[in-house]
PDB file of C-alpha atoms in Angstrom:
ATOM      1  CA  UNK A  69      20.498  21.663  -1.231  1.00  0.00           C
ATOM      2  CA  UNK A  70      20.626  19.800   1.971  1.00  0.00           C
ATOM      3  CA  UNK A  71      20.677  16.319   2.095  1.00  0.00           C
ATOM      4  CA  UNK A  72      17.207  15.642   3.414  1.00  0.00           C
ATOM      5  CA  UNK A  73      16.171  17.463   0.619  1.00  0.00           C
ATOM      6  CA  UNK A  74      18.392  14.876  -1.884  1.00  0.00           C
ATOM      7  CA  UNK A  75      17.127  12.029  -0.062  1.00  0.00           C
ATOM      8  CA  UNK A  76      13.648  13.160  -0.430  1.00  0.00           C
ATOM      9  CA  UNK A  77      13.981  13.690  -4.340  1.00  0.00           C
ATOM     10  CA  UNK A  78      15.854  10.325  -4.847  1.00  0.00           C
ATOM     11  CA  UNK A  79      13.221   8.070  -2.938  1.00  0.00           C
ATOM     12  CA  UNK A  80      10.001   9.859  -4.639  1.00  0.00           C
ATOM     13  CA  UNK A  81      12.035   9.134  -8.014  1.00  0.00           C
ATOM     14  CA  UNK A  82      12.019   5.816  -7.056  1.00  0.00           C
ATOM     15  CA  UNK A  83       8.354   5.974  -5.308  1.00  0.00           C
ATOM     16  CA  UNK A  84       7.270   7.303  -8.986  1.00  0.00           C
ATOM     17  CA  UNK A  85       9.048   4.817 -10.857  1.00  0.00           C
ATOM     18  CA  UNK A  86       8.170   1.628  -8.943  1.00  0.00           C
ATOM     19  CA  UNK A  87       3.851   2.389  -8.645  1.00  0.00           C
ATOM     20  CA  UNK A  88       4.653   3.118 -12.414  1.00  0.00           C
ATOM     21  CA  UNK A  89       6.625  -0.049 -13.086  1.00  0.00           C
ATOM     22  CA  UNK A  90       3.565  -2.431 -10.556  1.00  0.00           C
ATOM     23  CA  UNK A  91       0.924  -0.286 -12.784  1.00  0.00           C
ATOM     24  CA  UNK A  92       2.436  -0.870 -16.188  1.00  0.00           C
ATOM     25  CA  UNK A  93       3.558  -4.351 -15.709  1.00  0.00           C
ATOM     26  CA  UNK A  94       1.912  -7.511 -17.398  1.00  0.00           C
ATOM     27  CA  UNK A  95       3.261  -9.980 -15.194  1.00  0.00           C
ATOM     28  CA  UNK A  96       1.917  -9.964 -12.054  1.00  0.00           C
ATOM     29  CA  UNK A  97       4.527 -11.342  -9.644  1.00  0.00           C
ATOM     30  CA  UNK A  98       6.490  -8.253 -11.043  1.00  0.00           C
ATOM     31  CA  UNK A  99       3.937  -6.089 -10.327  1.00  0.00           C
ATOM     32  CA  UNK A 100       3.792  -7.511  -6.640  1.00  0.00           C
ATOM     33  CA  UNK A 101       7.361  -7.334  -6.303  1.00  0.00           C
ATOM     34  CA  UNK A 102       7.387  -3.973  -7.289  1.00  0.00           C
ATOM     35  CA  UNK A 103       4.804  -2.740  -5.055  1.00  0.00           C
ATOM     36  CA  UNK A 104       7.317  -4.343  -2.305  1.00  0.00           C
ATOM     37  CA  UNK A 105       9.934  -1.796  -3.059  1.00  0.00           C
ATOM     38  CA  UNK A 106       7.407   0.831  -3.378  1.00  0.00           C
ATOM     39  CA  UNK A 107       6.147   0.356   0.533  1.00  0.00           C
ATOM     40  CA  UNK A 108      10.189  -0.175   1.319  1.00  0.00           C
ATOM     41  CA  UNK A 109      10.345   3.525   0.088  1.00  0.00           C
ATOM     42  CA  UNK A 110       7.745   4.664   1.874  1.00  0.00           C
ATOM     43  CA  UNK A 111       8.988   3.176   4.988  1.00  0.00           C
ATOM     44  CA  UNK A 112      11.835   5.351   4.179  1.00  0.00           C
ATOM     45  CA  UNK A 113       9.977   8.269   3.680  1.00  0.00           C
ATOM     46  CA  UNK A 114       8.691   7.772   7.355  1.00  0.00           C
ATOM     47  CA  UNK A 115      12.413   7.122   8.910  1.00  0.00           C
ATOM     48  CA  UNK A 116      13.326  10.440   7.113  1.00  0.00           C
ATOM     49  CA  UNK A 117      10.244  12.052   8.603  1.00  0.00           C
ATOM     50  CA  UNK A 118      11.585  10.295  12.572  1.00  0.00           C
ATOM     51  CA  UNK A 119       8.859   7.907  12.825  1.00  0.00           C
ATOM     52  CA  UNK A 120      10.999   4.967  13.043  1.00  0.00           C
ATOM     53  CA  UNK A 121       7.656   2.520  14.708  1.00  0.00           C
ATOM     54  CA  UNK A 122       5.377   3.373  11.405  1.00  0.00           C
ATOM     55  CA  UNK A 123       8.635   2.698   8.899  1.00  0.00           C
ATOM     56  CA  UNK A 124       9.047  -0.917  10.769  1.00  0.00           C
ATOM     57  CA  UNK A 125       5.282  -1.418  10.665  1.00  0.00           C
ATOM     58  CA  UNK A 126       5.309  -0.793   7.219  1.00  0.00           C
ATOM     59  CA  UNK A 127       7.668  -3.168   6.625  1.00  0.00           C
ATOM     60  CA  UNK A 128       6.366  -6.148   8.896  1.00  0.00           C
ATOM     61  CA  UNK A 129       2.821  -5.462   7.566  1.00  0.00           C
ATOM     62  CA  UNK A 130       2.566  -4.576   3.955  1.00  0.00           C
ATOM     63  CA  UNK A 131       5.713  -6.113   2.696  1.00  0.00           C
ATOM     64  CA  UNK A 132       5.847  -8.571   4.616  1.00  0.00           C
ATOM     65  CA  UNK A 133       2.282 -10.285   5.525  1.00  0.00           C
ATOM     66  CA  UNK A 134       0.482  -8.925   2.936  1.00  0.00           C
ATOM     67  CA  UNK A 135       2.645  -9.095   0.008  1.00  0.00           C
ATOM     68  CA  UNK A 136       3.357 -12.587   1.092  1.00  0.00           C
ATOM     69  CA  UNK A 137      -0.311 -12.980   0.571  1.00  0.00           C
ATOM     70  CA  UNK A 138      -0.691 -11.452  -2.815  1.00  0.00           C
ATOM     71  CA  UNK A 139       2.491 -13.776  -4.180  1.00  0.00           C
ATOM     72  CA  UNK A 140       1.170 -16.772  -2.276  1.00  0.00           C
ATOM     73  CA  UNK A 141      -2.339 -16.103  -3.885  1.00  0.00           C
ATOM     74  CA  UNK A 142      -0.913 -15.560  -7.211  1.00  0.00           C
ATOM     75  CA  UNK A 143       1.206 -18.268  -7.530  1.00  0.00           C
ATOM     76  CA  UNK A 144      -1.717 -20.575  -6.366  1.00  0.00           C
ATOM     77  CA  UNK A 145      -3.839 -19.139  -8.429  1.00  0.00           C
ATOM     78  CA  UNK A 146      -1.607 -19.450 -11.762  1.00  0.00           C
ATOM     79  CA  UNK A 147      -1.760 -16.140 -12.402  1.00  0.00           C
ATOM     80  CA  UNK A 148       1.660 -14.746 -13.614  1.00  0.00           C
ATOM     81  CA  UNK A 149       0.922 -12.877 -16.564  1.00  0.00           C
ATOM     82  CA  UNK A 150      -2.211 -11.629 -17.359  1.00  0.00           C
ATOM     83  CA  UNK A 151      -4.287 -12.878 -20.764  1.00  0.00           C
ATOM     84  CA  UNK A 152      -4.726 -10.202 -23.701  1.00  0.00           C
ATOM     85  CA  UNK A 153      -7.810  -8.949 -23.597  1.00  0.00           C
ATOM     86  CA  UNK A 154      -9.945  -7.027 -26.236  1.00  0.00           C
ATOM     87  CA  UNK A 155     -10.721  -3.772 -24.723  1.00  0.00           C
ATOM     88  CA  UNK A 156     -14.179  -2.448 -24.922  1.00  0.00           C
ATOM     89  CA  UNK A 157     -14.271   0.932 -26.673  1.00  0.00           C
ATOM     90  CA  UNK A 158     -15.883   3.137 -23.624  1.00  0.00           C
ATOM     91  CA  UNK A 159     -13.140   2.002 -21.709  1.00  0.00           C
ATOM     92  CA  UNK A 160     -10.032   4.167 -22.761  1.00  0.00           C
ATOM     93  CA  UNK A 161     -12.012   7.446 -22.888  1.00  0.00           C
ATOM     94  CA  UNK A 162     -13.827   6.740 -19.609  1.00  0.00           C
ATOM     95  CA  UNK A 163     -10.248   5.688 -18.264  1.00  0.00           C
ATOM     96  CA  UNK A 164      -9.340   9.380 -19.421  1.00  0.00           C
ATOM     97  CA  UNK A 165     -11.869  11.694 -18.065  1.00  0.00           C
ATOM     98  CA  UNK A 166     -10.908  10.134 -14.999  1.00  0.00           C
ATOM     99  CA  UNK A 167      -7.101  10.986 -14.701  1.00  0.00           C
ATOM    100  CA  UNK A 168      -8.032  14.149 -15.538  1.00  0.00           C
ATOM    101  CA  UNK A 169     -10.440  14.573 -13.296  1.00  0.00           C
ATOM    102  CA  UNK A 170      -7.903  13.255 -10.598  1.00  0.00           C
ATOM    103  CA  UNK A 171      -5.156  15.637 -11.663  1.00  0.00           C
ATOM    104  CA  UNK A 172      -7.389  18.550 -11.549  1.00  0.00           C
ATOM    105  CA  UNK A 173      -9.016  17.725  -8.036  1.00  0.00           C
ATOM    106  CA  UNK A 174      -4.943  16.915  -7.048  1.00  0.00           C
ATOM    107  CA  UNK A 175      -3.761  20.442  -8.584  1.00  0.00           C
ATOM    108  CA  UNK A 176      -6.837  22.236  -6.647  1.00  0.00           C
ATOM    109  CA  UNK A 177      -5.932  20.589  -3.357  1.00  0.00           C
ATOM    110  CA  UNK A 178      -2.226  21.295  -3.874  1.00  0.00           C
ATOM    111  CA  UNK A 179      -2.870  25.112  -4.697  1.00  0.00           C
ATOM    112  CA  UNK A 180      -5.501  25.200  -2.174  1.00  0.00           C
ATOM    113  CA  UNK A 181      -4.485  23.515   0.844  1.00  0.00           C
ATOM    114  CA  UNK A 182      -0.536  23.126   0.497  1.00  0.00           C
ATOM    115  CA  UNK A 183       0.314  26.527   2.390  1.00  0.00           C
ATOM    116  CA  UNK A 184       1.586  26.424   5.489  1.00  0.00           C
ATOM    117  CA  UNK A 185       0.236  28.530   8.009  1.00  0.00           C
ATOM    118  CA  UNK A 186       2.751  29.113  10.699  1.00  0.00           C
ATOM    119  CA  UNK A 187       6.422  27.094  11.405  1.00  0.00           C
ATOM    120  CA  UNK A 188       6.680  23.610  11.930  1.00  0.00           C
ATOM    121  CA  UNK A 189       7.899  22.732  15.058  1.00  0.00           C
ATOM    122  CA  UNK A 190      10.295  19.320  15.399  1.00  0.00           C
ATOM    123  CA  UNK A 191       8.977  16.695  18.001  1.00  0.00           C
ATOM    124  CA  UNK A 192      10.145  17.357  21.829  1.00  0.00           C
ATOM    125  CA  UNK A 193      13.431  15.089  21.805  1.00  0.00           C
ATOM    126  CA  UNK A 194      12.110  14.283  25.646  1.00  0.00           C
ATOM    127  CA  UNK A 195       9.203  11.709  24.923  1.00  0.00           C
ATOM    128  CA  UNK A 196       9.768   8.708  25.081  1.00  0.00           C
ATOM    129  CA  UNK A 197       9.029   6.475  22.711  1.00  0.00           C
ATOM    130  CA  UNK A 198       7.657   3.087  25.082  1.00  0.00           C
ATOM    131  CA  UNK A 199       4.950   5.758  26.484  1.00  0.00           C
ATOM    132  CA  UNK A 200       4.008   6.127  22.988  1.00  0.00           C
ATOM    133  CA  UNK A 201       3.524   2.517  21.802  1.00  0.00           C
ATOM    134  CA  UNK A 202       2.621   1.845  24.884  1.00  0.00           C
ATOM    135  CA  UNK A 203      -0.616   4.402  24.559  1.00  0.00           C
ATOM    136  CA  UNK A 204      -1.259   3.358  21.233  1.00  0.00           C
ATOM    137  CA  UNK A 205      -1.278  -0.611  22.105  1.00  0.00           C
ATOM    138  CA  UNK A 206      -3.711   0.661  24.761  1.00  0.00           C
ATOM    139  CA  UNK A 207      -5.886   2.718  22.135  1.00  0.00           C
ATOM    140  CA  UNK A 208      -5.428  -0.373  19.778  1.00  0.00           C
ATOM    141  CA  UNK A 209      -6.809  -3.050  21.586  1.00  0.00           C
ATOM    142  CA  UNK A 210      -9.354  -1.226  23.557  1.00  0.00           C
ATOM    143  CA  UNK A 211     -10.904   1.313  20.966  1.00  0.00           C
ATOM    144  CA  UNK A 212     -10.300  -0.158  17.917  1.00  0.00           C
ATOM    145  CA  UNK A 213     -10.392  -3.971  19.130  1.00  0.00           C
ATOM    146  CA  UNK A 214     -13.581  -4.740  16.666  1.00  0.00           C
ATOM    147  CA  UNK A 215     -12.346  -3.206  13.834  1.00  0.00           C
ATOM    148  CA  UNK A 216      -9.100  -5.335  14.335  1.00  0.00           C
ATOM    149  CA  UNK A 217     -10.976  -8.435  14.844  1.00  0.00           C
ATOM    150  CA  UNK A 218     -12.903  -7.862  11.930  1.00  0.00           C
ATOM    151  CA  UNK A 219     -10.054  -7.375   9.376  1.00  0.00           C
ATOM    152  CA  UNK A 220      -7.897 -10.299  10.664  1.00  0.00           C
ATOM    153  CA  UNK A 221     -11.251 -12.688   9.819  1.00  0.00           C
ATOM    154  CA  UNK A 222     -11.502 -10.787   6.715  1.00  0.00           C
ATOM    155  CA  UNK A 223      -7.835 -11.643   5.590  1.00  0.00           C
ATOM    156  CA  UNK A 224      -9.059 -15.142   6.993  1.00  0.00           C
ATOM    157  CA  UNK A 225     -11.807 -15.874   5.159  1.00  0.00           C
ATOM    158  CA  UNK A 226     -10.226 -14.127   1.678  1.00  0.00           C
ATOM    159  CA  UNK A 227      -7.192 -16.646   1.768  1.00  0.00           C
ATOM    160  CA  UNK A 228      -9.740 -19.653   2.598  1.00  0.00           C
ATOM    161  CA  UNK A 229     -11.401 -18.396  -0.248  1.00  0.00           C
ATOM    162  CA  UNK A 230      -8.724 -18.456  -3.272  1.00  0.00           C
ATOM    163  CA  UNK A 231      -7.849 -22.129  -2.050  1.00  0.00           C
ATOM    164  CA  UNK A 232     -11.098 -22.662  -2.371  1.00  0.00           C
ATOM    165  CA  UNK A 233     -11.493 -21.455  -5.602  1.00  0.00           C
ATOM    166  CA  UNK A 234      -7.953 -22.992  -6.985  1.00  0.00           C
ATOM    167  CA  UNK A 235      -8.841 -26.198  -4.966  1.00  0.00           C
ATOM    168  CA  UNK A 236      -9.415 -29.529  -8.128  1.00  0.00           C
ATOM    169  CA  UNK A 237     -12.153 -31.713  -7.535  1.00  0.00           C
ATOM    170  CA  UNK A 238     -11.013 -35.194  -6.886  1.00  0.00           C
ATOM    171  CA  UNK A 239     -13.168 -37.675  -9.712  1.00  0.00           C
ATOM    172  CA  UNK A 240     -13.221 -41.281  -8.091  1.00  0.00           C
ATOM    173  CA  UNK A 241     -13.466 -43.981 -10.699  1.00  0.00           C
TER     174      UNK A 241
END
């Protein structure tokens, strides 16, 4: 076993175990938190895979700005541990059917599509990495400039919104 090959097994143990840990979690600044380590792993993932821009944008941008959204949100909104609920009886078997449906669409993908079809070459150690950023800043903020736009108002506007909806009405006497 090479070490890449520990590393990889290590970090998806701990990939599995932390979406488990955010998905089976009642309190939901533990569940937040967890999903932090979960894209710190993935970052990982992508420094093991020598993409070193994506790991640090995956860092800056999901656990940083958004998660600091989620906690800020659920702190605001009171929201630590979530109420016991009665559950309504189509629910669980509904819930079911559809992890089994996912795990048989997941095994059919993974028998049908996970074969490789020639050798994988490694990246030319020659390009340079400004060119790249470089070209994608270009693609970015020329091509995808709307679409950028439109999510940063959309963050906007959902942030406005939970104050809004947390926000006390003042009664004058």
């Amino acid at each position: 076993m090479t070490l890449d090959l520990i590393s990889f097994l290590v970090l998806s143990l701990i990939a599995i175990a932390t979406a488990l840990g955010m998905l089976l979690s009642r309190n939901a600044i533990y569940s937040a938190l967890f999903l932090v380590l979960n894209f710190v792993t993935v970052a990982v993932f992508y420094l093991l895979l020598g993409a070193p821009f994506i790991a640090m944008a995956q860092i800056t941008v999901y656990a940083g700005a958004i998660m600091v959204l989620f906690l800020f949100v659920i702190m605001l909104l009171g929201a630590e541990s979530l109420p016991e609920t009665e559950v309504l009886p189509w629910q669980r078997p509904l819930a079911v059917f559809l992890a089994i449906a996912l795990a048989v669409e997941a095994t059919f993908l993974f028998i049908t599509r996970a074969r490789p079809e020639g050798d994988i070459l490694a990246p030319a150690a020659t390009v340079n990495m400004m060119d790249n950023l470089r070209e994608m800043s270009m693609i970015l903020f020329n091509q995808y400039l709307l679409p950028f736009e439109v999510t940063s108002i959309l963050l906007l506007v959902a942030m406005v919104g939970a104050i809004v909806l947390v926000r006390k009405e003042k009664r004058v006497p």
